[in-house]
Short mmCIF file of C-alpha atoms in Angstrom, two decimals:
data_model
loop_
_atom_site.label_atom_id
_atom_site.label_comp_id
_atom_site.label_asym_id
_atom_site.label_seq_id
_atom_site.Cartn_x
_atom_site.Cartn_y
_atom_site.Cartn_z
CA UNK L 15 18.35 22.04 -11.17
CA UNK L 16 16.48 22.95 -8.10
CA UNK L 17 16.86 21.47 -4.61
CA UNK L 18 14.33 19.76 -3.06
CA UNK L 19 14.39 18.64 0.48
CA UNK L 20 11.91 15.93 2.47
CA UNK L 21 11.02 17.78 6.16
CA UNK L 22 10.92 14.64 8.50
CA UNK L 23 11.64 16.09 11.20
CA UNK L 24 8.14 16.26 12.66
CA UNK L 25 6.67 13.32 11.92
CA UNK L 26 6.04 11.92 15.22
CA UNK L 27 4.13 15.13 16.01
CA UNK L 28 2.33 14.19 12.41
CA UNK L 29 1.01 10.59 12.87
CA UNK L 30 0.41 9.16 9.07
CA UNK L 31 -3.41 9.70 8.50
CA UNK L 32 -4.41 7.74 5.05
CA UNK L 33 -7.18 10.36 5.07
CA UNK L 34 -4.59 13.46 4.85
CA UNK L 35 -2.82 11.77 2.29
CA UNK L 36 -5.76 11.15 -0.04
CA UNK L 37 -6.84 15.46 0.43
CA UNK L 38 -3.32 16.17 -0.20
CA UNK L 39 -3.00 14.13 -3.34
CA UNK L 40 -6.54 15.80 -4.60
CA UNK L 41 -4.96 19.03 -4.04
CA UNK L 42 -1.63 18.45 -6.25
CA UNK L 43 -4.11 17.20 -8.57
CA UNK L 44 -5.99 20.44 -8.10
CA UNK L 45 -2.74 22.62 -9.17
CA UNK L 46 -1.95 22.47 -5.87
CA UNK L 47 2.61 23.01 -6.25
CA UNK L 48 3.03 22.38 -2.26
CA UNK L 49 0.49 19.48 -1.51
CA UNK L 50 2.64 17.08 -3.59
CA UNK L 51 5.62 18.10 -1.21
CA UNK L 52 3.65 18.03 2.27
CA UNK L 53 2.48 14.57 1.38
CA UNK L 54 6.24 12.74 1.73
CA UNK L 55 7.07 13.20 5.37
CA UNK L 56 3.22 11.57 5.48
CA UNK L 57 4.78 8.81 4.23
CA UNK L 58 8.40 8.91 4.51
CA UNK L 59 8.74 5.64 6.74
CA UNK L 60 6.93 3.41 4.34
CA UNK L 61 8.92 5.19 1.44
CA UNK L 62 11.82 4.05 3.56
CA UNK L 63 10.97 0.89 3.82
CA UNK L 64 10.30 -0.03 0.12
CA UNK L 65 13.77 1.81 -0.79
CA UNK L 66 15.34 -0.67 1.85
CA UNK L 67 13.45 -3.45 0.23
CA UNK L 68 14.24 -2.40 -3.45
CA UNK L 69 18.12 -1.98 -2.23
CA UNK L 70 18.09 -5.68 -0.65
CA UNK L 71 17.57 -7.33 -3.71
CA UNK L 72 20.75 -5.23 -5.65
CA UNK L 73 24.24 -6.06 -6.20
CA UNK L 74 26.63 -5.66 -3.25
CA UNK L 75 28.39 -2.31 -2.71
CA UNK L 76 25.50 -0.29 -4.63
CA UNK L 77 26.29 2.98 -4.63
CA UNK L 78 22.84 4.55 -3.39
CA UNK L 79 21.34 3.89 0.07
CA UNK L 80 17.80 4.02 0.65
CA UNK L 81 17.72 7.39 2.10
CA UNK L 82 19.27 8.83 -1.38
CA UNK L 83 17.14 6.38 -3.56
CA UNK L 84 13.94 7.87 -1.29
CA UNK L 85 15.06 11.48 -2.85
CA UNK L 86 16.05 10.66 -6.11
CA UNK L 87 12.38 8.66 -6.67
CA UNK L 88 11.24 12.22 -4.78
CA UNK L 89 13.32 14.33 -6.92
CA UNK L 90 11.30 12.44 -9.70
CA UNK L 91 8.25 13.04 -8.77
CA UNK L 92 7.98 16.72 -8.09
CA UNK L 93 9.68 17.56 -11.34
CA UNK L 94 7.17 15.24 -13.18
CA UNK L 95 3.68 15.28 -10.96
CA UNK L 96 2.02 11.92 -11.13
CA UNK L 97 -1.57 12.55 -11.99
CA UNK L 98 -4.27 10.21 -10.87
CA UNK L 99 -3.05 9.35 -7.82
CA UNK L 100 -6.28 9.05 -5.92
CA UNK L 101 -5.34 7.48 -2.62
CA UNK L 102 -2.03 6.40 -0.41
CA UNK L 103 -1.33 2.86 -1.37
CA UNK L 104 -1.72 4.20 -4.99
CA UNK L 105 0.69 7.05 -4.27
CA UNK L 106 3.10 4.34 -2.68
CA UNK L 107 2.83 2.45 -6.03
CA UNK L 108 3.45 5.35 -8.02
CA UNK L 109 6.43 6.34 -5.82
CA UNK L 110 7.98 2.24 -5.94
CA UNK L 111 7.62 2.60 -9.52
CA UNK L 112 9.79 5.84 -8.88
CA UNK L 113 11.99 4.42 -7.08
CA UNK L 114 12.30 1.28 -10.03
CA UNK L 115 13.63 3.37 -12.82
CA UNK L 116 16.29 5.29 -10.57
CA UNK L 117 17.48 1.76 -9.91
CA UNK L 118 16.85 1.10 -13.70
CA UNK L 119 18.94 4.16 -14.74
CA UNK L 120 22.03 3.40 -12.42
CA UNK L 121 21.63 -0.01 -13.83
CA UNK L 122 21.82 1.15 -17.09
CA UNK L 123 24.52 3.91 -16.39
CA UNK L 124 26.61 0.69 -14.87
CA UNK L 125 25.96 -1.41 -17.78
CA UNK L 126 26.97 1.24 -20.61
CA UNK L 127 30.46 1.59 -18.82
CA UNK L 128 31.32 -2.01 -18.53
CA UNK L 129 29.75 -2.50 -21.88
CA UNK L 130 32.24 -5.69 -23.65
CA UNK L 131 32.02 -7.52 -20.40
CA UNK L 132 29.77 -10.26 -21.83
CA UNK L 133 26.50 -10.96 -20.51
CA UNK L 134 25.43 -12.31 -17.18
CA UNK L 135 22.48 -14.71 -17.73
CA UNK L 136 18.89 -14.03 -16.14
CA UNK L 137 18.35 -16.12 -12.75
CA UNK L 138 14.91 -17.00 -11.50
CA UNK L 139 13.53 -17.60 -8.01
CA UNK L 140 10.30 -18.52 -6.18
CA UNK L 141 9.22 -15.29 -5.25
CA UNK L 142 9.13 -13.48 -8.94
CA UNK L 143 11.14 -14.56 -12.14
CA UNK L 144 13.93 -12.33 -13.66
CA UNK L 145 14.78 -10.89 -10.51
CA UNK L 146 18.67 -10.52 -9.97
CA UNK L 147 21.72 -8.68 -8.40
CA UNK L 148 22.97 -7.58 -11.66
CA UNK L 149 22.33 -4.45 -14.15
CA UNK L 150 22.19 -6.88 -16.54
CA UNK L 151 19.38 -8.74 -15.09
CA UNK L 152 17.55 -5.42 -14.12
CA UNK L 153 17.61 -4.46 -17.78
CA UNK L 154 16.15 -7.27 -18.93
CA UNK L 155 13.01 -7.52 -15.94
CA UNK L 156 12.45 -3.64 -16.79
CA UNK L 157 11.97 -4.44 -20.87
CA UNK L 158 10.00 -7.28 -20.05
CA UNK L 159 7.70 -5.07 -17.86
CA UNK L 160 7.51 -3.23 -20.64
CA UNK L 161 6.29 -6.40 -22.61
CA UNK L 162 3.60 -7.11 -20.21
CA UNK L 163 2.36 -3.12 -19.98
CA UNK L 164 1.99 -3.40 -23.49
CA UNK L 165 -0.25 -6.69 -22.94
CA UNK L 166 -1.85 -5.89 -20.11
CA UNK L 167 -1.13 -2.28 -18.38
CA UNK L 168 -3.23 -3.91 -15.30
CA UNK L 169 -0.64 -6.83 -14.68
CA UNK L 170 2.33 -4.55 -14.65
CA UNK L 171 0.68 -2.58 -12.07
CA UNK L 172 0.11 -5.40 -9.92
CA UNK L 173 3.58 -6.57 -10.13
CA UNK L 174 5.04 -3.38 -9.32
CA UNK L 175 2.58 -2.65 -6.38
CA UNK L 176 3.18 -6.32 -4.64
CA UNK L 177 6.51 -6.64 -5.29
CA UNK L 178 8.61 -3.83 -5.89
CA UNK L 179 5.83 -1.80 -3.65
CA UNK L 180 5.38 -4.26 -1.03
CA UNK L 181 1.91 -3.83 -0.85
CA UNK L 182 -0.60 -6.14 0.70
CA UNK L 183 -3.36 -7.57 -1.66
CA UNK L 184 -5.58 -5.26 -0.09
CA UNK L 185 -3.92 -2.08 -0.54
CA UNK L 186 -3.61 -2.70 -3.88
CA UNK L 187 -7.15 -3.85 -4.93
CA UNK L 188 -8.28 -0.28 -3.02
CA UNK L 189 -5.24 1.10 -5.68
CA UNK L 190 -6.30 -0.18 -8.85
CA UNK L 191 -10.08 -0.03 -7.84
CA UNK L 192 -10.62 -3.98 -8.06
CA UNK L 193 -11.26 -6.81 -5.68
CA UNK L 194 -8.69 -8.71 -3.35
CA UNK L 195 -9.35 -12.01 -5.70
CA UNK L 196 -9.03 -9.81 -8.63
CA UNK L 197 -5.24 -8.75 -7.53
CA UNK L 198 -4.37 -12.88 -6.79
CA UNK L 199 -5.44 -13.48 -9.72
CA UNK L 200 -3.44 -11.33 -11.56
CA UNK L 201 -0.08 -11.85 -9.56
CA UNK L 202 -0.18 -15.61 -10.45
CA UNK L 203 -0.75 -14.85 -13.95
CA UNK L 204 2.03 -12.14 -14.06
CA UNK L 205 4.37 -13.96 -12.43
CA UNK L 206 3.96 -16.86 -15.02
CA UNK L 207 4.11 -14.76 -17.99
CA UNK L 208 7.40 -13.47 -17.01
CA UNK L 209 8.84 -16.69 -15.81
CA UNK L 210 7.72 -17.79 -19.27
CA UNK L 211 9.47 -14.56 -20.78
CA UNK L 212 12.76 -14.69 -18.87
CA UNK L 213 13.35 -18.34 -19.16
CA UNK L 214 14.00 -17.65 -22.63
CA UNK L 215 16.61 -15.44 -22.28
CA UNK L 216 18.86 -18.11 -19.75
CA UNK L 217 21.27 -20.08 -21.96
CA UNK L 218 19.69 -23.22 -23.74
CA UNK L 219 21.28 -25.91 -21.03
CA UNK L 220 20.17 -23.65 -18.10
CA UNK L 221 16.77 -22.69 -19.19
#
């Protein structure tokens, strides 16, 4: 497998321009092999910080740190090109959702080798339902993302892009090419399917 490495090391010299990013991403689009690569130390500090964020909400003592869950969402994505990627805050979607199913795969790889360990129930919270510590509960938000694609491809996004993105309302209504309200909207309704969804999976006297 090749080696691919993120150049940061200029950055300040760089300042992020949204309006580099966009050109860039039309150019990988274009067939373009190196504009993918020249458009992550654009973005590398934001990257940083939603790998930070992502990482907060694991278990203790995971073993990747955002710096190696940055490359391995990188890694990712310059293997498999993302197409349609039309603008930044859709490229920083694309690269949370990345960044997601590395976290999903460890999650998995953890789960398969304590497999007979018995089953750690779903916990909710304020900010999103399903969202937990364990690989257990990562399994089960990631098939019921799944569920809600398969509904409504639109809702997934937005859940994806606010939370696991950390993307303002704005950012992702320019994203998804629909209005501020439009994105509210959505997020309440989301986030009330899957409370609906993962409630069901808590133990009867818990639920």
């Amino acid at each position: 497998m090749p080696v691919y490495r993120i150049h940061v090391g200029t950055m300040s010299d760089h300042p992020i321009d949204g309006g580099d990013v966009t050109a860039l991403l039309k150019r990988a689009e274009d067939g373009d092999d190196q504009a993918l690569e020249r458009v992550f130390p654009l973005v590398y500090q934001e990257l940083q910080r939603i790998a930070r964020a992502q990482l907060g909400r694991e278990r203790a003592g995971h073993t990747l740190q955002p710096t190696a869950l940055v490359n391995e969402a990188y890694l990712k994505l310059v293997q498999r090109p993302p197409k349609g990627t039309e603008n930044r805050s859709h490229f920083l979607g694309v690269a949370a959702r990345a960044m997601r199913q590395v976290l999903v795969d460890h999650a998995r790889a953890w789960s398969a080798s304590k497999r007979g360990g018995g089953a750690v129930p779903v916990t909710l919270n304020e900010e999103l339902a399903g969202v937990g510590s364990e690989p257990e509960q990562i399994l089960a938000l990631d098939q019921a993302l799944d569920r809600l694609d398969a509904l409504d491809a639109r809702l997934r996004q937005v859940v994806e892009l606010r939370y696991f993105g950390g993307l303002q309302d704005e950012e992702i209504a320019e994203a998804l090419g629909v209005t501020r309200r439009t994105v509210q909207r959505d997020w309440v309704k989301a986030r009330a399917w899957l409370h609906r969804e993962l409630s069901e999976e808590l133990p009867e006297e818990e639920a």
